[in-house]
Amino acid sequence: LTGTSREQRAFQYLLAHAIPGDPHHILQTFDQWCYHCEHLSCVGPDKGRIVERVLLERAPLRVLELGTYCGYGTVLLAQGLPPGARLYTIEGDPRHAAVAEKVIRLAGFSEQTVELIVGPSEEVIPRLREKHGLMKVDLVFMDHWKRCYLRDLRLLESHQLLAEGATILADNVLFPGAPHFLQYAKTCGKYHCKVHRASLEY
């Protein structure tokens, strides 16, 4: 009725209630909106703790996020980066990317820390080295279309973008599910797999 999307309404709520430049408070305000107003398919606080733990353990200097959506996961990742690290995040939907850009900058992250790339992941990944200067990635966070998980992992492999010992963190592989991705990861012999049990966001 308002002519604005759920994502835009969530951003308006952030503008009214969140503390600019405070990533933690930005995420808390997002959570309040999703719990009490409208559901958004963000990572959420429960799975967010898993992401935070992996970032702390791995301390990656180059991080790639597939599926920016509203920027919740981007802010979550960016606030856990070690000094000098850089996050590249890819979003295929220009409308979502427009909201995410504002959320990321509201949280206080510059383009030097977080680079948002708009376009289909299958087109962007092959250009990451030449166009965006990303030579190798230490951690990949997959939170886009589940059917694209395996295709994009194979793209990262074929373009030799995965650093030695790189970590792939993939959301919602059991439900809605990414069975082909899971099967490949478990049987190809390149990865050690661990499933983190968590509830759906909110």
PDB file of C-alpha atoms in Angstrom:
ATOM      1  CA  LEU A   1       0.000   0.000   0.000  1.00  0.00           C
ATOM      2  CA  THR A   2       2.879   2.371   0.724  1.00  0.00           C
ATOM      3  CA  GLY A   3       4.543   1.651  -2.602  1.00  0.00           C
ATOM      4  CA  THR A   4       7.788   0.726  -0.805  1.00  0.00           C
ATOM      5  CA  SER A   5       9.318  -2.727  -0.457  1.00  0.00           C
ATOM      6  CA  ARG A   6       9.811  -4.606   2.809  1.00  0.00           C
ATOM      7  CA  GLU A   7      13.522  -4.008   2.464  1.00  0.00           C
ATOM      8  CA  GLN A   8      13.034  -0.249   2.084  1.00  0.00           C
ATOM      9  CA  ARG A   9      10.681  -0.203   5.071  1.00  0.00           C
ATOM     10  CA  ALA A  10      13.306  -2.006   7.126  1.00  0.00           C
ATOM     11  CA  PHE A  11      15.883   0.609   6.140  1.00  0.00           C
ATOM     12  CA  GLN A  12      13.547   3.427   7.163  1.00  0.00           C
ATOM     13  CA  TYR A  13      13.223   1.716  10.547  1.00  0.00           C
ATOM     14  CA  LEU A  14      17.014   1.550  10.801  1.00  0.00           C
ATOM     15  CA  LEU A  15      17.288   5.267  10.022  1.00  0.00           C
ATOM     16  CA  ALA A  16      14.798   6.055  12.777  1.00  0.00           C
ATOM     17  CA  HIS A  17      16.150   3.723  15.478  1.00  0.00           C
ATOM     18  CA  ALA A  18      19.729   2.585  14.828  1.00  0.00           C
ATOM     19  CA  ILE A  19      22.899   4.382  15.910  1.00  0.00           C
ATOM     20  CA  PRO A  20      24.876   5.371  12.784  1.00  0.00           C
ATOM     21  CA  GLY A  21      28.406   4.010  12.743  1.00  0.00           C
ATOM     22  CA  ASP A  22      27.591   1.273  15.283  1.00  0.00           C
ATOM     23  CA  PRO A  23      27.475  -2.073  13.376  1.00  0.00           C
ATOM     24  CA  HIS A  24      26.364  -4.056  16.424  1.00  0.00           C
ATOM     25  CA  HIS A  25      23.421  -1.732  17.027  1.00  0.00           C
ATOM     26  CA  ILE A  26      22.535  -1.782  13.321  1.00  0.00           C
ATOM     27  CA  LEU A  27      22.210  -5.596  13.518  1.00  0.00           C
ATOM     28  CA  GLN A  28      20.228  -5.435  16.771  1.00  0.00           C
ATOM     29  CA  THR A  29      17.801  -2.957  15.190  1.00  0.00           C
ATOM     30  CA  PHE A  30      17.448  -5.207  12.131  1.00  0.00           C
ATOM     31  CA  ASP A  31      16.626  -8.083  14.480  1.00  0.00           C
ATOM     32  CA  GLN A  32      13.978  -6.015  16.279  1.00  0.00           C
ATOM     33  CA  TRP A  33      12.322  -5.209  12.951  1.00  0.00           C
ATOM     34  CA  CYS A  34      12.358  -8.845  11.828  1.00  0.00           C
ATOM     35  CA  TYR A  35      11.038 -10.176  15.143  1.00  0.00           C
ATOM     36  CA  HIS A  36       8.275  -7.619  15.625  1.00  0.00           C
ATOM     37  CA  CYS A  37       7.407  -6.057  12.241  1.00  0.00           C
ATOM     38  CA  GLU A  38       8.161  -7.985   9.048  1.00  0.00           C
ATOM     39  CA  HIS A  39      10.250 -11.085   8.358  1.00  0.00           C
ATOM     40  CA  LEU A  40      13.341 -10.656   6.214  1.00  0.00           C
ATOM     41  CA  SER A  41      15.596 -13.510   5.119  1.00  0.00           C
ATOM     42  CA  CYS A  42      18.614 -12.225   7.002  1.00  0.00           C
ATOM     43  CA  VAL A  43      21.183 -14.396   8.771  1.00  0.00           C
ATOM     44  CA  GLY A  44      19.745 -13.504  12.172  1.00  0.00           C
ATOM     45  CA  PRO A  45      21.429 -13.536  15.587  1.00  0.00           C
ATOM     46  CA  ASP A  46      21.655 -17.329  16.169  1.00  0.00           C
ATOM     47  CA  LYS A  47      23.442 -18.176  12.942  1.00  0.00           C
ATOM     48  CA  GLY A  48      25.228 -14.841  13.221  1.00  0.00           C
ATOM     49  CA  ARG A  49      27.118 -16.192  16.233  1.00  0.00           C
ATOM     50  CA  ILE A  50      28.413 -19.073  14.093  1.00  0.00           C
ATOM     51  CA  VAL A  51      29.635 -16.582  11.487  1.00  0.00           C
ATOM     52  CA  GLU A  52      31.320 -14.493  14.190  1.00  0.00           C
ATOM     53  CA  ARG A  53      33.055 -17.563  15.618  1.00  0.00           C
ATOM     54  CA  VAL A  54      34.389 -18.612  12.201  1.00  0.00           C
ATOM     55  CA  LEU A  55      35.694 -15.093  11.551  1.00  0.00           C
ATOM     56  CA  LEU A  56      37.455 -15.083  14.924  1.00  0.00           C
ATOM     57  CA  GLU A  57      39.022 -18.501  14.290  1.00  0.00           C
ATOM     58  CA  ARG A  58      40.099 -17.851  10.694  1.00  0.00           C
ATOM     59  CA  ALA A  59      40.929 -14.103  10.727  1.00  0.00           C
ATOM     60  CA  PRO A  60      40.514 -13.899   6.912  1.00  0.00           C
ATOM     61  CA  LEU A  61      42.031 -10.950   5.064  1.00  0.00           C
ATOM     62  CA  ARG A  62      39.938 -11.366   1.890  1.00  0.00           C
ATOM     63  CA  VAL A  63      36.277 -12.291   2.272  1.00  0.00           C
ATOM     64  CA  LEU A  64      33.683 -12.867  -0.454  1.00  0.00           C
ATOM     65  CA  GLU A  65      29.949 -12.794   0.280  1.00  0.00           C
ATOM     66  CA  LEU A  66      27.534 -14.170  -2.310  1.00  0.00           C
ATOM     67  CA  GLY A  67      24.089 -12.663  -1.737  1.00  0.00           C
ATOM     68  CA  THR A  68      24.197  -9.237  -0.078  1.00  0.00           C
ATOM     69  CA  TYR A  69      20.408  -8.863   0.149  1.00  0.00           C
ATOM     70  CA  CYS A  70      19.799  -5.994   2.642  1.00  0.00           C
ATOM     71  CA  GLY A  71      23.346  -5.904   3.958  1.00  0.00           C
ATOM     72  CA  TYR A  72      22.740  -7.684   7.287  1.00  0.00           C
ATOM     73  CA  GLY A  73      25.286 -10.424   6.592  1.00  0.00           C
ATOM     74  CA  THR A  74      27.649  -7.859   5.114  1.00  0.00           C
ATOM     75  CA  VAL A  75      27.648  -5.770   8.292  1.00  0.00           C
ATOM     76  CA  LEU A  76      28.009  -8.950  10.365  1.00  0.00           C
ATOM     77  CA  LEU A  77      31.057 -10.006   8.344  1.00  0.00           C
ATOM     78  CA  ALA A  78      32.591  -6.545   8.148  1.00  0.00           C
ATOM     79  CA  GLN A  79      32.481  -5.951  11.896  1.00  0.00           C
ATOM     80  CA  GLY A  80      34.398  -9.196  12.472  1.00  0.00           C
ATOM     81  CA  LEU A  81      37.200  -8.540   9.989  1.00  0.00           C
ATOM     82  CA  PRO A  82      40.789  -8.233  11.239  1.00  0.00           C
ATOM     83  CA  PRO A  83      42.619  -4.932  10.580  1.00  0.00           C
ATOM     84  CA  GLY A  84      43.488  -4.412   6.926  1.00  0.00           C
ATOM     85  CA  ALA A  85      40.978  -6.984   5.672  1.00  0.00           C
ATOM     86  CA  ARG A  86      38.562  -6.383   2.803  1.00  0.00           C
ATOM     87  CA  LEU A  87      35.090  -7.704   2.064  1.00  0.00           C
ATOM     88  CA  TYR A  88      33.677  -8.103  -1.440  1.00  0.00           C
ATOM     89  CA  THR A  89      29.931  -8.711  -1.575  1.00  0.00           C
ATOM     90  CA  ILE A  90      27.894  -9.603  -4.665  1.00  0.00           C
ATOM     91  CA  GLU A  91      24.163  -8.916  -5.098  1.00  0.00           C
ATOM     92  CA  GLY A  92      22.236  -9.749  -8.245  1.00  0.00           C
ATOM     93  CA  ASP A  93      19.131  -7.643  -7.544  1.00  0.00           C
ATOM     94  CA  PRO A  94      19.784  -3.896  -8.056  1.00  0.00           C
ATOM     95  CA  ARG A  95      16.876  -2.960  -5.758  1.00  0.00           C
ATOM     96  CA  HIS A  96      18.285  -4.976  -2.876  1.00  0.00           C
ATOM     97  CA  ALA A  97      21.769  -3.669  -3.622  1.00  0.00           C
ATOM     98  CA  ALA A  98      20.527  -0.065  -3.362  1.00  0.00           C
ATOM     99  CA  VAL A  99      19.200  -0.750   0.150  1.00  0.00           C
ATOM    100  CA  ALA A 100      22.298  -2.726   1.149  1.00  0.00           C
ATOM    101  CA  GLU A 101      24.626   0.069   0.035  1.00  0.00           C
ATOM    102  CA  LYS A 102      22.868   2.498   2.382  1.00  0.00           C
ATOM    103  CA  VAL A 103      22.878  -0.023   5.258  1.00  0.00           C
ATOM    104  CA  ILE A 104      26.602  -0.745   4.853  1.00  0.00           C
ATOM    105  CA  ARG A 105      27.512   2.945   4.819  1.00  0.00           C
ATOM    106  CA  LEU A 106      25.119   3.678   7.730  1.00  0.00           C
ATOM    107  CA  ALA A 107      27.043   1.064   9.718  1.00  0.00           C
ATOM    108  CA  GLY A 108      30.205   3.054   9.065  1.00  0.00           C
ATOM    109  CA  PHE A 109      32.049   0.899   6.518  1.00  0.00           C
ATOM    110  CA  SER A 110      33.805   2.647   3.636  1.00  0.00           C
ATOM    111  CA  GLU A 111      34.334   1.339   0.119  1.00  0.00           C
ATOM    112  CA  GLN A 112      37.921   0.576   1.128  1.00  0.00           C
ATOM    113  CA  THR A 113      36.615  -1.999   3.621  1.00  0.00           C
ATOM    114  CA  VAL A 114      33.451  -3.214   1.860  1.00  0.00           C
ATOM    115  CA  GLU A 115      33.016  -3.268  -1.913  1.00  0.00           C
ATOM    116  CA  LEU A 116      29.473  -3.974  -3.110  1.00  0.00           C
ATOM    117  CA  ILE A 117      29.333  -5.452  -6.619  1.00  0.00           C
ATOM    118  CA  VAL A 118      25.976  -5.543  -8.410  1.00  0.00           C
ATOM    119  CA  GLY A 119      25.389  -8.317 -10.931  1.00  0.00           C
ATOM    120  CA  PRO A 120      24.726 -12.050 -11.306  1.00  0.00           C
ATOM    121  CA  SER A 121      27.329 -14.063  -9.405  1.00  0.00           C
ATOM    122  CA  GLU A 122      28.067 -16.265 -12.425  1.00  0.00           C
ATOM    123  CA  GLU A 123      29.100 -13.136 -14.357  1.00  0.00           C
ATOM    124  CA  VAL A 124      30.910 -11.353 -11.521  1.00  0.00           C
ATOM    125  CA  ILE A 125      33.038 -14.240 -10.190  1.00  0.00           C
ATOM    126  CA  PRO A 126      35.059 -14.704 -13.429  1.00  0.00           C
ATOM    127  CA  ARG A 127      35.851 -10.947 -13.405  1.00  0.00           C
ATOM    128  CA  LEU A 128      36.859 -10.633  -9.733  1.00  0.00           C
ATOM    129  CA  ARG A 129      40.600 -10.806 -10.395  1.00  0.00           C
ATOM    130  CA  GLU A 130      40.809  -8.521 -13.440  1.00  0.00           C
ATOM    131  CA  LYS A 131      38.100  -5.993 -12.592  1.00  0.00           C
ATOM    132  CA  HIS A 132      38.157  -5.895  -8.784  1.00  0.00           C
ATOM    133  CA  GLY A 133      41.694  -6.940  -7.918  1.00  0.00           C
ATOM    134  CA  LEU A 134      40.667  -9.932  -5.817  1.00  0.00           C
ATOM    135  CA  MET A 135      43.459 -12.438  -6.356  1.00  0.00           C
ATOM    136  CA  LYS A 136      42.578 -15.031  -3.715  1.00  0.00           C
ATOM    137  CA  VAL A 137      39.791 -15.317  -1.162  1.00  0.00           C
ATOM    138  CA  ASP A 138      40.268 -16.719   2.366  1.00  0.00           C
ATOM    139  CA  LEU A 139      36.611 -17.055   3.314  1.00  0.00           C
ATOM    140  CA  VAL A 140      33.444 -17.315   1.216  1.00  0.00           C
ATOM    141  CA  PHE A 141      30.000 -16.784   2.747  1.00  0.00           C
ATOM    142  CA  MET A 142      27.236 -18.189   0.546  1.00  0.00           C
ATOM    143  CA  ASP A 143      23.760 -16.864   1.278  1.00  0.00           C
ATOM    144  CA  HIS A 144      22.205 -16.412  -2.162  1.00  0.00           C
ATOM    145  CA  TRP A 145      20.085 -18.785  -4.268  1.00  0.00           C
ATOM    146  CA  LYS A 146      20.718 -22.320  -3.004  1.00  0.00           C
ATOM    147  CA  ARG A 147      20.656 -23.716  -6.562  1.00  0.00           C
ATOM    148  CA  CYS A 148      23.684 -21.530  -7.326  1.00  0.00           C
ATOM    149  CA  TYR A 149      25.897 -22.799  -4.489  1.00  0.00           C
ATOM    150  CA  LEU A 150      27.543 -25.635  -6.402  1.00  0.00           C
ATOM    151  CA  ARG A 151      27.849 -23.710  -9.666  1.00  0.00           C
ATOM    152  CA  ASP A 152      29.538 -20.776  -7.924  1.00  0.00           C
ATOM    153  CA  LEU A 153      31.857 -22.973  -5.869  1.00  0.00           C
ATOM    154  CA  ARG A 154      32.996 -24.648  -9.097  1.00  0.00           C
ATOM    155  CA  LEU A 155      33.477 -21.192 -10.654  1.00  0.00           C
ATOM    156  CA  LEU A 156      35.650 -20.103  -7.727  1.00  0.00           C
ATOM    157  CA  GLU A 157      37.685 -23.284  -8.147  1.00  0.00           C
ATOM    158  CA  SER A 158      38.064 -23.034 -11.924  1.00  0.00           C
ATOM    159  CA  HIS A 159      39.226 -19.397 -11.691  1.00  0.00           C
ATOM    160  CA  GLN A 160      41.655 -20.366  -8.901  1.00  0.00           C
ATOM    161  CA  LEU A 161      40.203 -17.776  -6.522  1.00  0.00           C
ATOM    162  CA  LEU A 162      40.284 -19.949  -3.384  1.00  0.00           C
ATOM    163  CA  ALA A 163      43.369 -19.467  -1.235  1.00  0.00           C
ATOM    164  CA  GLU A 164      44.999 -22.539   0.243  1.00  0.00           C
ATOM    165  CA  GLY A 165      43.012 -23.529   3.344  1.00  0.00           C
ATOM    166  CA  ALA A 166      40.090 -21.280   2.393  1.00  0.00           C
ATOM    167  CA  THR A 167      36.832 -21.641   4.331  1.00  0.00           C
ATOM    168  CA  ILE A 168      33.428 -21.925   2.601  1.00  0.00           C
ATOM    169  CA  LEU A 169      30.517 -21.062   4.893  1.00  0.00           C
ATOM    170  CA  ALA A 170      27.138 -21.857   3.302  1.00  0.00           C
ATOM    171  CA  ASP A 171      23.782 -20.955   4.872  1.00  0.00           C
ATOM    172  CA  ASN A 172      20.591 -23.050   4.774  1.00  0.00           C
ATOM    173  CA  VAL A 173      22.120 -26.103   3.073  1.00  0.00           C
ATOM    174  CA  LEU A 174      19.645 -28.477   4.773  1.00  0.00           C
ATOM    175  CA  PHE A 175      16.521 -26.297   4.494  1.00  0.00           C
ATOM    176  CA  PRO A 176      15.536 -25.034   1.964  1.00  0.00           C
ATOM    177  CA  GLY A 177      18.565 -27.119   1.047  1.00  0.00           C
ATOM    178  CA  ALA A 178      21.432 -27.395  -1.429  1.00  0.00           C
ATOM    179  CA  PRO A 179      21.804 -31.182  -1.813  1.00  0.00           C
ATOM    180  CA  HIS A 180      24.076 -31.153  -4.892  1.00  0.00           C
ATOM    181  CA  PHE A 181      26.415 -28.648  -3.223  1.00  0.00           C
ATOM    182  CA  LEU A 182      26.532 -30.775  -0.056  1.00  0.00           C
ATOM    183  CA  GLN A 183      27.178 -33.978  -1.965  1.00  0.00           C
ATOM    184  CA  TYR A 184      30.012 -32.381  -3.925  1.00  0.00           C
ATOM    185  CA  ALA A 185      31.607 -30.840  -0.834  1.00  0.00           C
ATOM    186  CA  LYS A 186      31.511 -34.177   0.994  1.00  0.00           C
ATOM    187  CA  THR A 187      32.697 -36.435  -1.829  1.00  0.00           C
ATOM    188  CA  CYS A 188      35.074 -34.420  -4.052  1.00  0.00           C
ATOM    189  CA  GLY A 189      37.978 -34.871  -1.652  1.00  0.00           C
ATOM    190  CA  LYS A 190      38.916 -31.178  -1.519  1.00  0.00           C
ATOM    191  CA  TYR A 191      37.108 -30.163   1.661  1.00  0.00           C
ATOM    192  CA  HIS A 192      36.638 -31.113   5.294  1.00  0.00           C
ATOM    193  CA  CYS A 193      32.914 -30.691   5.995  1.00  0.00           C
ATOM    194  CA  LYS A 194      31.127 -29.679   9.167  1.00  0.00           C
ATOM    195  CA  VAL A 195      27.374 -29.070   9.513  1.00  0.00           C
ATOM    196  CA  HIS A 196      26.338 -26.437  12.045  1.00  0.00           C
ATOM    197  CA  ARG A 197      22.854 -27.073  13.419  1.00  0.00           C
ATOM    198  CA  ALA A 198      20.769 -23.928  13.729  1.00  0.00           C
ATOM    199  CA  SER A 199      17.169 -22.798  13.545  1.00  0.00           C
ATOM    200  CA  LEU A 200      15.813 -20.701  10.700  1.00  0.00           C
ATOM    201  CA  GLU A 201      16.261 -16.984  11.231  1.00  0.00           C
ATOM    202  CA  TYR A 202      13.663 -15.344  13.483  1.00  0.00           C
TER     203      TYR A 202
END
